[in-house]
Coordinates of C-alpha atoms in Angstrom, one line a residue:
M229 CA 11.8 25.7 105.2
R230 CA 10.5 28.8 107.0
E231 CA 13.1 31.1 108.5
G232 CA 12.5 31.4 112.3
L233 CA 10.0 28.5 112.8
L234 CA 11.8 25.4 114.0
P235 CA 10.7 21.8 113.8
A236 CA 8.9 20.6 116.9
T237 CA 11.9 18.3 117.6
V238 CA 15.5 19.0 116.7
A239 CA 18.2 16.3 116.3
T240 CA 21.1 18.2 114.7
V241 CA 22.2 21.8 114.4
L242 CA 24.7 23.3 112.0
E243 CA 26.2 26.7 113.0
L244 CA 28.4 28.9 110.8
S245 CA 29.6 32.5 110.5
T246 CA 29.4 34.3 107.2
S247 CA 28.6 37.7 105.7
G248 CA 25.2 39.3 105.2
D249 CA 24.9 38.5 101.5
K250 CA 25.8 34.9 102.0
A251 CA 23.4 34.6 104.9
R252 CA 20.6 35.7 102.5
A253 CA 21.8 33.3 99.8
L254 CA 21.7 30.4 102.3
T255 CA 18.2 31.3 103.5
E256 CA 16.9 31.4 99.9
L257 CA 18.6 28.2 98.8
L258 CA 17.7 26.1 101.8
G259 CA 14.1 27.3 101.6
E260 CA 13.8 25.8 98.1
V261 CA 15.5 22.5 98.9
F262 CA 14.3 21.2 102.3
D263 CA 10.9 20.3 103.8
P264 CA 9.7 23.2 106.0
T265 CA 8.5 20.8 108.7
E266 CA 11.8 19.0 108.9
T267 CA 14.4 21.8 108.6
A268 CA 14.6 25.5 109.5
I269 CA 17.2 28.3 109.3
S270 CA 17.9 31.3 111.6
S271 CA 20.3 34.1 110.6
F272 CA 21.2 37.3 112.4
E273 CA 23.9 39.9 112.7
V274 CA 26.5 39.1 115.4
E275 CA 27.2 42.7 116.4
E276 CA 24.4 44.3 118.5
G277 CA 23.3 47.8 117.9
V278 CA 24.0 47.7 114.1
T279 CA 21.4 49.7 112.2
T280 CA 22.7 49.4 108.7
L281 CA 23.6 46.2 106.9
S282 CA 27.0 45.7 105.3
L283 CA 27.4 42.9 102.9
N284 CA 30.6 41.9 104.8
A285 CA 29.2 42.3 108.3
P286 CA 29.6 39.3 110.5
W287 CA 26.4 37.1 110.5
K288 CA 25.6 33.9 112.3
V289 CA 23.6 31.2 110.5
E290 CA 22.0 28.3 112.4
I291 CA 20.4 25.4 110.5
Y292 CA 18.2 23.0 112.4
F293 CA 17.3 19.5 111.3
A294 CA 14.5 17.4 112.8
H295 CA 16.5 14.3 111.8
H296 CA 20.2 13.8 111.3
P297 CA 21.0 14.7 107.7
D298 CA 23.4 13.4 105.1
E299 CA 26.3 15.6 106.2
E300 CA 28.3 15.3 103.0
A301 CA 25.2 16.1 100.9
V302 CA 24.6 19.2 103.0
R303 CA 28.2 20.3 102.7
D304 CA 28.1 19.9 98.9
L305 CA 25.0 22.0 98.8
L306 CA 26.5 24.8 100.9
R307 CA 30.1 24.8 99.6
P308 CA 29.4 27.0 96.5
I309 CA 28.1 29.8 98.8
V310 CA 30.3 29.6 101.9
G311 CA 33.4 28.0 100.5
D312 CA 35.6 25.1 101.6
G313 CA 35.3 26.2 105.3
I314 CA 32.1 24.3 105.4
D315 CA 34.2 21.1 105.3
S316 CA 35.5 21.7 108.9
T317 CA 32.2 23.0 110.3
P318 CA 30.8 20.4 112.7
F319 CA 27.2 19.2 112.9
T320 CA 26.1 19.2 116.6
M321 CA 23.9 16.4 117.8
V322 CA 21.1 17.4 120.2
N323 CA 19.0 15.0 122.3
Q324 CA 15.4 15.9 122.9
Q325 CA 15.8 16.5 126.7
D326 CA 18.6 19.1 126.0
W327 CA 16.6 20.7 123.3
V328 CA 13.5 21.4 125.4
A329 CA 15.7 22.8 128.2
T330 CA 17.5 25.0 125.8
S331 CA 14.3 26.2 124.2
L332 CA 12.9 27.1 127.7
D333 CA 16.1 28.9 128.7
G334 CA 16.0 31.0 125.5
L335 CA 12.4 32.0 125.8
K336 CA 12.5 35.4 127.6
P337 CA 9.5 37.7 127.6
V338 CA 9.5 40.0 124.6
R339 CA 7.6 43.3 124.6
A340 CA 6.5 45.1 121.4
G341 CA 4.1 47.9 122.3
R342 CA 1.3 46.5 124.3
V343 CA 2.0 43.0 123.2
L344 CA 4.0 40.7 125.5
V345 CA 5.1 37.3 124.1
H346 CA 6.0 35.0 127.0
G347 CA 6.3 31.4 128.1
A348 CA 4.3 29.7 130.8
H349 CA 7.1 30.1 133.2
D350 CA 6.9 33.9 132.8
R351 CA 3.2 34.4 133.4
D352 CA 3.9 36.6 136.4
T353 CA 5.5 39.2 134.2
V354 CA 2.2 40.0 132.5
R355 CA 0.8 43.4 133.5
I356 CA -2.9 44.4 133.7
N357 CA -3.0 46.2 130.3
D358 CA -0.7 43.8 128.4
V359 CA -1.9 42.0 125.4
A360 CA -0.3 38.7 126.5
I361 CA 0.4 35.9 124.1
E362 CA 1.8 32.7 125.6
I363 CA 3.9 30.3 123.6
E364 CA 5.2 27.0 124.7
A365 CA 9.0 26.7 124.7
A366 CA 9.2 24.1 121.9
L367 CA 7.1 26.4 119.6
A368 CA 8.6 29.7 120.6
F369 CA 11.0 30.3 117.8
G370 CA 9.7 32.5 115.0
T371 CA 7.5 34.6 117.3
G372 CA 8.4 37.9 118.9
H373 CA 11.9 36.6 119.5
H374 CA 13.0 37.2 115.9
G375 CA 13.6 40.7 114.4
T376 CA 11.0 40.1 111.6
T377 CA 8.1 39.3 114.0
S378 CA 9.0 41.9 116.6
G379 CA 9.2 44.5 113.7
C380 CA 5.7 43.5 112.6
L381 CA 4.4 43.7 116.1
L382 CA 5.8 47.2 116.6
A383 CA 4.4 48.3 113.2
L384 CA 1.0 47.0 114.3
D385 CA 1.3 48.9 117.6
A386 CA 2.0 52.1 115.6
E387 CA -1.0 51.4 113.3
L388 CA -3.4 50.8 116.2
K389 CA -2.5 54.2 117.6
K390 CA -3.9 55.8 114.4
R391 CA -6.9 53.7 113.6
R392 CA -8.7 50.4 114.3
P393 CA -8.6 47.8 111.5
R394 CA -11.7 45.7 111.0
R395 CA -10.6 43.0 108.6
G396 CA -7.2 41.4 109.0
L397 CA -5.2 38.8 107.0
D398 CA -1.9 37.1 107.9
V399 CA -0.2 35.4 104.9
G400 CA 2.3 32.8 106.0
T401 CA 1.1 32.9 109.5
G402 CA 3.6 30.4 111.0
T403 CA 2.9 30.2 114.7
G404 CA 0.0 32.6 114.4
I405 CA 1.5 35.3 116.6
L406 CA 0.8 38.3 114.4
A407 CA -2.8 37.2 113.7
L408 CA -3.4 36.6 117.4
A409 CA -1.9 40.0 118.4
L410 CA -4.3 41.7 115.9
A411 CA -7.4 39.6 116.8
K412 CA -6.9 40.2 120.5
Q413 CA -6.7 44.0 120.1
I414 CA -9.5 44.6 117.5
K415 CA -11.8 41.9 119.0
R416 CA -12.5 40.5 115.6
K417 CA -11.6 37.2 113.8
V418 CA -8.5 37.4 111.6
V419 CA -8.0 35.3 108.5
A420 CA -4.6 33.5 108.7
G421 CA -3.1 31.0 106.3
D422 CA 0.1 29.1 105.5
I423 CA 1.3 26.7 102.9
D424 CA 2.4 24.3 105.7
A425 CA -0.4 22.4 107.4
V426 CA 1.7 21.8 110.5
A427 CA 2.1 25.6 110.9
V428 CA -1.7 26.0 110.7
E429 CA -2.1 23.3 113.4
V430 CA 0.4 25.2 115.5
S431 CA -1.5 28.4 115.0
A432 CA -4.8 26.7 116.1
H433 CA -3.0 25.3 119.1
N434 CA -1.7 28.7 120.1
A435 CA -5.1 30.2 119.7
R436 CA -6.6 27.7 122.1
L437 CA -3.6 28.1 124.5
N438 CA -4.4 31.8 124.6
H439 CA -8.1 31.3 125.3
A440 CA -9.0 32.6 121.9
P441 CA -10.0 29.4 120.0
H442 CA -12.2 31.3 117.6
A443 CA -9.9 34.3 117.0
L444 CA -8.3 32.9 113.8
D445 CA -10.0 31.8 110.5
L446 CA -7.3 29.4 109.3
Y447 CA -6.6 28.0 105.9
V448 CA -3.9 25.8 104.3
A449 CA -2.8 27.1 100.8
P450 CA 0.1 28.9 99.2
G451 CA -0.1 32.7 99.5
L452 CA -3.7 33.9 99.0
R453 CA -4.9 31.0 96.9
H454 CA -7.9 30.3 99.1
A455 CA -11.4 31.7 99.1
K456 CA -10.9 33.1 102.6
A457 CA -8.0 35.2 101.5
D458 CA -8.6 35.9 97.8
R459 CA -11.1 38.7 98.3
P460 CA -10.4 41.9 96.3
G461 CA -10.3 45.1 98.3
H462 CA -11.5 43.4 101.4
F463 CA -8.7 43.5 104.0
D464 CA -7.7 46.8 105.7
L465 CA -4.6 45.3 107.4
I466 CA -2.5 42.5 105.9
F467 CA 0.7 40.9 107.3
A468 CA 3.1 39.0 105.1
N469 CA 6.2 38.0 107.2
I470 CA 7.9 35.7 104.7
L471 CA 11.0 36.1 102.5
A472 CA 11.9 38.6 99.8
G473 CA 11.3 36.4 96.8
P474 CA 7.8 35.3 97.8
L475 CA 7.0 38.9 98.8
R476 CA 7.8 40.1 95.3
R477 CA 5.8 37.3 93.7
L478 CA 2.8 38.0 95.9
A479 CA 2.7 41.8 95.2
P480 CA -0.2 41.6 92.7
A481 CA -2.3 39.3 94.9
L482 CA -1.6 41.3 98.1
A483 CA -2.3 44.6 96.5
R484 CA -5.6 43.3 95.1
A485 CA -6.7 42.0 98.5
L486 CA -5.9 45.3 100.2
S487 CA -8.7 47.8 100.7
P488 CA -8.3 51.3 99.3
D489 CA -7.4 52.7 102.8
G490 CA -5.6 49.6 103.9
T491 CA -2.2 49.0 105.4
L492 CA 0.2 46.3 104.3
I493 CA 3.0 45.2 106.8
L494 CA 5.8 43.2 105.1
S495 CA 8.8 41.6 106.7
G496 CA 11.2 38.7 106.3
L497 CA 13.7 40.6 104.1
L498 CA 17.2 41.9 104.6
A499 CA 18.0 45.5 104.1
M500 CA 19.5 44.8 100.7
D501 CA 16.2 43.3 99.6
V502 CA 14.2 46.4 100.4
P503 CA 14.5 48.4 97.1
G504 CA 13.4 45.4 95.0
V505 CA 10.4 44.7 97.2
I506 CA 9.4 48.4 97.3
A507 CA 9.6 48.6 93.5
A508 CA 7.4 45.5 93.1
Y509 CA 4.6 47.0 95.2
R510 CA 5.0 50.5 93.7
H511 CA 4.0 48.9 90.3
Q512 CA 0.9 47.6 92.0
G513 CA -0.1 51.1 93.3
V514 CA 1.2 50.5 96.9
A515 CA 3.7 52.9 98.3
L516 CA 6.1 52.8 101.2
A517 CA 4.8 54.7 104.3
S518 CA 7.6 53.8 106.8
R519 CA 10.4 51.3 107.3
S520 CA 12.3 49.9 110.3
L521 CA 15.4 47.7 110.8
R522 CA 15.8 45.2 113.6
E523 CA 18.7 42.8 113.9
G524 CA 19.4 43.3 110.2
W525 CA 15.8 42.5 109.2
A526 CA 13.6 45.1 107.5
T527 CA 9.9 45.7 108.2
L528 CA 8.0 47.8 105.6
V529 CA 4.6 49.5 106.2
M530 CA 2.9 50.1 102.8
K531 CA -0.2 52.0 101.8
K532 CA -2.2 52.2 98.6
G533 CA -1.7 55.2 96.3
G534 CA 1.9 54.8 95.1
A535 CA 1.7 53.8 91.5
A536 CA 5.0 54.1 89.7
Q537 CA 5.3 56.9 87.2
R538 CA 6.1 56.0 83.7
P539 CA 9.7 57.0 82.7
R540 CA 9.8 60.0 80.5
R541 CA 11.2 59.7 77.0
P542 CA 14.4 61.7 76.3
A543 CA 13.6 65.1 74.7

């Protein structure tokens, strides 16, 4: 399960309200249990304009199933986290025609700096100087319409105002939006990989749709475990928009692949996950340069040169 990237078809949706800490626990649990091509989860704060995350703030969690699941098994899985209220939470059946229409209605153009993510029905909103990325409605979730991806796009916009990267990597590329946004602006091929072969196929499709079939150098593998990505000191801009747990585990590999003057853009973590992720990268000599918070999701911009100091012994 990859947060934000939905299956190509959806048969059933489970919606529930909970707190921020429980939303995180659900995301991590379901990511370990279900096939990422069959099930996905989206979670976000209900109140707009909130810039700090409270553990008890109201959150909405939506779980999407490509096929109708065993309802009792799902309830048993979720009950230890959300309590007995899950027993009265209904599963909503969705037919394919309704799902496509709903996807199309929900896909509004999203601007992040020069980048404009849009559907085919909104091509007339593209301006002359826009870096336009078109996404089909059924594949739109998990792109600029989620706080993690829009946060990364805005971080990229800020980075491009300072310098022009030459060698980019997108780890856990999903729909390929971040890699495409970078490739289109630096006019160079970007390496992009994902553990999910379906996601890589979607990325290749999106590259063709956006008249950039050769913009992405794609691979299927977990993390950086591929010759295209496992290149010490090679990449001067790396995206990793995944979840907090994998981000911590990937810290040594990402730090090794980052060039001495490189920038690492991390997202897919809640505000409460930030200290642990920062600490993991500090131990690899990568320091926090800036952070932002969108819809309760944090984006971190990291630079090399932040090795943690050894604690001093008491006098």
